[in-house]
PDB file of C-alpha atoms in Angstrom:
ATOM      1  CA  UNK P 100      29.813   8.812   6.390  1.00 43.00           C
ATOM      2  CA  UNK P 101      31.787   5.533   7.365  1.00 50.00           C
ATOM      3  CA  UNK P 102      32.247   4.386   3.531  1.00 49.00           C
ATOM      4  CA  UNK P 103      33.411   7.621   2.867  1.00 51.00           C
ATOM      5  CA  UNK P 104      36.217   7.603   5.983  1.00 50.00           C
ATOM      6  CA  UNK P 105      36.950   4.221   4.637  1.00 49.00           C
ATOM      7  CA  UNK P 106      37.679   4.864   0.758  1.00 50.00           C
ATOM      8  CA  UNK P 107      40.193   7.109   2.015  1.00 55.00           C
ATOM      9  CA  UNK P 108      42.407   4.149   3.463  1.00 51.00           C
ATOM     10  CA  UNK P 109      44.588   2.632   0.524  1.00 68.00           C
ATOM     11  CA  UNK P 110      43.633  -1.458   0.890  1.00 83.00           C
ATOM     12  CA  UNK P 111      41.996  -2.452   3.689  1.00 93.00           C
ATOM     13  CA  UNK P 112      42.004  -5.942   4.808  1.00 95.00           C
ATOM     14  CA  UNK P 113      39.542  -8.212   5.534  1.00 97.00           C
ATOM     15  CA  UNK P 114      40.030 -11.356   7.336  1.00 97.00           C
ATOM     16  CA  UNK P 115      37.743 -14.043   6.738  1.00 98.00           C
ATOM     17  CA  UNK P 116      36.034 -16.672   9.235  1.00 97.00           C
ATOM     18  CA  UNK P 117      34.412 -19.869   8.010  1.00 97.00           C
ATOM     19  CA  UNK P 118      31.026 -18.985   8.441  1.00 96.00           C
ATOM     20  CA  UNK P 119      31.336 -15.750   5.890  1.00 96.00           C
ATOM     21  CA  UNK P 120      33.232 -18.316   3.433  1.00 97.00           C
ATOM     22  CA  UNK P 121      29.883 -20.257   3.975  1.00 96.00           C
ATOM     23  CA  UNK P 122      27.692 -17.454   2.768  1.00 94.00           C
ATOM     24  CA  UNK P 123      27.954 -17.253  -0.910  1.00 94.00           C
ATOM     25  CA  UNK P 124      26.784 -20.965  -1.096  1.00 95.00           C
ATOM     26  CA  UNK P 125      23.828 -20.742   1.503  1.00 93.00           C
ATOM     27  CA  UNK P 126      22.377 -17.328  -0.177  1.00 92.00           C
ATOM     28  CA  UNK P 127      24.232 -16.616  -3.751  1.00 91.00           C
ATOM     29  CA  UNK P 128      25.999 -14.068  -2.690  1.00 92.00           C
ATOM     30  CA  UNK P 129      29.135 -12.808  -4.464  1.00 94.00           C
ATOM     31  CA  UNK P 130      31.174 -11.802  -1.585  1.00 94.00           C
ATOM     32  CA  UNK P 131      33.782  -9.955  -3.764  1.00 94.00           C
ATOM     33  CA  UNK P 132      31.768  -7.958  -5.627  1.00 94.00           C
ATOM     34  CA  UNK P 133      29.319  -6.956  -2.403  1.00 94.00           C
ATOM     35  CA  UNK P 134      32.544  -6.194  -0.307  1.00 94.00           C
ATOM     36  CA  UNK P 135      33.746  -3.964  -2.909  1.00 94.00           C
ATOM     37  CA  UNK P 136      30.652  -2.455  -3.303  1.00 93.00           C
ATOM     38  CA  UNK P 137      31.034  -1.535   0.618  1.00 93.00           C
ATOM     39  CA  UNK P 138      34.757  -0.911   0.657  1.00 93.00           C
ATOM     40  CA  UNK P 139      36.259  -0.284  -2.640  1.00 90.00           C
ATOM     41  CA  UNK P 140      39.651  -2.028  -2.666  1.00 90.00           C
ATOM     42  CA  UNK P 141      40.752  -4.733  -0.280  1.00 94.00           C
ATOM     43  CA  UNK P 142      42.817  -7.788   0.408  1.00 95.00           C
ATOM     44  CA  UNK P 143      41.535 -11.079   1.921  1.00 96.00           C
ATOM     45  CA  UNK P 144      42.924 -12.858   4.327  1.00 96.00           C
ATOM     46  CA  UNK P 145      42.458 -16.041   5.689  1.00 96.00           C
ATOM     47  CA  UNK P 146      43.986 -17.813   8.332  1.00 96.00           C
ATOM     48  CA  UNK P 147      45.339 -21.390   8.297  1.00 95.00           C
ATOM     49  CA  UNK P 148      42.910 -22.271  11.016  1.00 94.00           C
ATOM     50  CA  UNK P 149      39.885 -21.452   9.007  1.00 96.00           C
ATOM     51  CA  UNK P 150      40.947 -23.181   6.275  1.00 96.00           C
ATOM     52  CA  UNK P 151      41.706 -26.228   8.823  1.00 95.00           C
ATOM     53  CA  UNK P 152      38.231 -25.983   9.985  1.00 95.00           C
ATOM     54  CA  UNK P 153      36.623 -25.771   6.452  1.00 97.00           C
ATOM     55  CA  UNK P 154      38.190 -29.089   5.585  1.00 97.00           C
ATOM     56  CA  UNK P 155      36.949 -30.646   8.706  1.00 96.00           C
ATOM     57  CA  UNK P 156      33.586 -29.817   7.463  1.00 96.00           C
ATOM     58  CA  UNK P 157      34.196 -30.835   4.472  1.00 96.00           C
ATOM     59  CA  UNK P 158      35.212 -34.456   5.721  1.00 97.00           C
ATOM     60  CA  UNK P 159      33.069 -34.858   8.352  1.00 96.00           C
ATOM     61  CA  UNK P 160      29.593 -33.064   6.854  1.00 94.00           C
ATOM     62  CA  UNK P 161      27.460 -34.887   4.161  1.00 94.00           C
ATOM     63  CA  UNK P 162      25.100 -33.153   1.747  1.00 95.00           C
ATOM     64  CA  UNK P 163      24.862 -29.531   1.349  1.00 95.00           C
ATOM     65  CA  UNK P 164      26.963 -28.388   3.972  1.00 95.00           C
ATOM     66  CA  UNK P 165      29.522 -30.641   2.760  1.00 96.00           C
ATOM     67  CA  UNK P 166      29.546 -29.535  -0.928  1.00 97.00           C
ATOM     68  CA  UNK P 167      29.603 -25.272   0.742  1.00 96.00           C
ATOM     69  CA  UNK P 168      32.532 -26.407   2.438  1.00 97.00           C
ATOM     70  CA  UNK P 169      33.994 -27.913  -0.815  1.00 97.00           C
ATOM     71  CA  UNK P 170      32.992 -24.428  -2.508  1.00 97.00           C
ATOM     72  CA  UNK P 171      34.217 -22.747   0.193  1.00 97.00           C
ATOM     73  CA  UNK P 172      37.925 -24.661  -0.012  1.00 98.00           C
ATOM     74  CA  UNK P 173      37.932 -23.583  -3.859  1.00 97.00           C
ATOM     75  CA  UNK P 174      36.916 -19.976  -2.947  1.00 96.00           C
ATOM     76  CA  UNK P 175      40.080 -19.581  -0.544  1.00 97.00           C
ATOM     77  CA  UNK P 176      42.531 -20.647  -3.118  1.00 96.00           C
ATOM     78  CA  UNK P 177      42.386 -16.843  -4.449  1.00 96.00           C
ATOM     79  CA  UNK P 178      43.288 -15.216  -1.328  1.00 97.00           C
ATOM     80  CA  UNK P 179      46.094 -14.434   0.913  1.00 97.00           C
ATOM     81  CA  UNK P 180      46.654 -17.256   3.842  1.00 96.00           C
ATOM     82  CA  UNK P 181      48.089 -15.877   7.040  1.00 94.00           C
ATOM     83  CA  UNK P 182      50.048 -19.055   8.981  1.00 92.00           C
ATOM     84  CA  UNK P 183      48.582 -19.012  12.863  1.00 88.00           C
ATOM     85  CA  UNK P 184      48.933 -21.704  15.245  1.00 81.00           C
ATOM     86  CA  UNK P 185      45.655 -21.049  16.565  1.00 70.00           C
ATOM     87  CA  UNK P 186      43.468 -24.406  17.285  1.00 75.00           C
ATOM     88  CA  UNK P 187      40.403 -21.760  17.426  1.00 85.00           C
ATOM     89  CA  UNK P 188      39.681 -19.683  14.723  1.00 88.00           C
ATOM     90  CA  UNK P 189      37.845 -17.068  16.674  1.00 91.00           C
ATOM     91  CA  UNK P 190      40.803 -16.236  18.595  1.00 90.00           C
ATOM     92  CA  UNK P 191      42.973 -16.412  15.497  1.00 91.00           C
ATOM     93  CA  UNK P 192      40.695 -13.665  13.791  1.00 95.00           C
ATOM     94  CA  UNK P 193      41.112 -11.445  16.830  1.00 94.00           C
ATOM     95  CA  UNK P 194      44.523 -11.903  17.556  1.00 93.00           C
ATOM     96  CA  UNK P 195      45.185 -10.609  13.649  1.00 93.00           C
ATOM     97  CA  UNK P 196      42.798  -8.400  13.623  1.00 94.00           C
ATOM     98  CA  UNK P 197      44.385  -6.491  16.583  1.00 92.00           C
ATOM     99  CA  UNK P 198      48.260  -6.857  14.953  1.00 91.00           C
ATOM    100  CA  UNK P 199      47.780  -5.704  11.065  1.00 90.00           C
ATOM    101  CA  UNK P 200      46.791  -2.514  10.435  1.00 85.00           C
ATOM    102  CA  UNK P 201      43.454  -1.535   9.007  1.00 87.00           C
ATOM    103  CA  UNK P 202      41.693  -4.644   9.646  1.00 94.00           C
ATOM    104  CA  UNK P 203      38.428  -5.921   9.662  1.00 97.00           C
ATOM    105  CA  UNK P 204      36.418  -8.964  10.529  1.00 98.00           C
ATOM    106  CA  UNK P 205      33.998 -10.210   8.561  1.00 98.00           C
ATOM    107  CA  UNK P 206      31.856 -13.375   9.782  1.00 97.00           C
ATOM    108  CA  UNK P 207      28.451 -14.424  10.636  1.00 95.00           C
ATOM    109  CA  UNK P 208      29.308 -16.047  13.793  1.00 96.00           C
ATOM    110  CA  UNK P 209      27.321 -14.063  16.253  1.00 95.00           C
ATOM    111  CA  UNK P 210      29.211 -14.604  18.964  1.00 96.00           C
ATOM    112  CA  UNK P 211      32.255 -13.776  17.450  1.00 97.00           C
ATOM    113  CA  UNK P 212      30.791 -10.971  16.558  1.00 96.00           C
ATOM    114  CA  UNK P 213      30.206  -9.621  20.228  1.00 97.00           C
ATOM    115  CA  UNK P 214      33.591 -10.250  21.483  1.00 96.00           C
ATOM    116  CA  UNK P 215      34.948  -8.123  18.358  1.00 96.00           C
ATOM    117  CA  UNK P 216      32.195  -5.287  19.171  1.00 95.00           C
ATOM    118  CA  UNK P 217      34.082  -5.533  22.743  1.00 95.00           C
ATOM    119  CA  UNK P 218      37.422  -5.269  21.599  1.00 95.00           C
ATOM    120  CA  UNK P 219      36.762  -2.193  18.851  1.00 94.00           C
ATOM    121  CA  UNK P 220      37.643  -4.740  16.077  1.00 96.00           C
ATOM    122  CA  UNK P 221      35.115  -3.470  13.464  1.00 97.00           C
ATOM    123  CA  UNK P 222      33.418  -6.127  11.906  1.00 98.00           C
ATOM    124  CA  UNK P 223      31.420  -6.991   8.485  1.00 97.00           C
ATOM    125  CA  UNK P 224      28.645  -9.080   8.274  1.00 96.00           C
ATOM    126  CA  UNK P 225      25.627 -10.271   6.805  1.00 94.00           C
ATOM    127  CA  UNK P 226      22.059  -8.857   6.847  1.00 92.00           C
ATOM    128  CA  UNK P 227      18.904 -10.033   5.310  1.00 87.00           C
ATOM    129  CA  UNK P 228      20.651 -12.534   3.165  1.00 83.00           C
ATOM    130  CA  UNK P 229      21.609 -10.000   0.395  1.00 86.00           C
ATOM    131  CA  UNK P 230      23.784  -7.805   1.501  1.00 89.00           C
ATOM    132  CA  UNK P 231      26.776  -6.982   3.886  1.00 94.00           C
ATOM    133  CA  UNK P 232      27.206  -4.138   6.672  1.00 95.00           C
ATOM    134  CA  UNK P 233      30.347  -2.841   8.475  1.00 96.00           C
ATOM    135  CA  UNK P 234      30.189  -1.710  12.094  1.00 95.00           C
ATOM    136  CA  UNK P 235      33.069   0.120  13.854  1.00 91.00           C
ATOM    137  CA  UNK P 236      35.793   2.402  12.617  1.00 85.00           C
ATOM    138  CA  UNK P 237      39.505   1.318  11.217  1.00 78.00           C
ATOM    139  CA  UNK P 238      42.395   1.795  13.244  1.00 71.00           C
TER     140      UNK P 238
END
């Protein structure tokens, strides 16, 4: 089973886009706790450029999607920042996916979600607003 395969890696690492930052606000989710139920240990990552795109929401959004980005901005404080120089965040998260070992993706962008299907980058996201799914296998 894929779970199984994957407890057997140490800490795996999961880099986070904005929209999976988003999530716990839009459907009270607790993202740790459901990605450790999926994973058992890992270590978030987020890249500057995320973070530089949740404060544009933050500034430029009113209303709900303005106090999730707020939320969101407090949740990254815990986790592990990775510098890029990326202007896009979706090639940021691929980029670093491909370069640190046992990586994954986790978003809700599906888009982004495609183009890391297409590159093997396995990927974690969200499914019927409750709970999270992994597709691929770790490098």
């Amino acid at each position: 089973m894929a779970i199984d395969r994957l407890r057997k890696h140490k800490i795996i690492k999961v880099i986070f886009d904005t929209s999976i930052l988003l999530t716990p606000f839009e459907f009270s989710i607790n993202i740790d706790f459901e990605l450790e139920k999926l994973l058992g240990s890992f270590e978030a990552f987020i890249p500057t450029c995320v973070i530089e795109e949740l404060k544009t929401l933050s500034e430029k959004t009113t209303g709900k999607k303005k106090r999730n980005a707020n939320a969101a901005l407090k949740l990254v404080e815990k986790y592990k920042t990775i510098e890029c120089k990326h202007r896009e965040p979706d090639k940021a998260l691929i980029e670093i996916a491909k370069k640190l070992p046992k990586a994954i993706v986790a978003t809700n962008d599906t888009e982004l979600i495609q183009k890391l299907r297409s590159r093997n980058i396995p990927v974690i996201y969200l499914r019927g607003k409750n709970r999270f799914v992994l597709e691929g296998e770790l490098r």
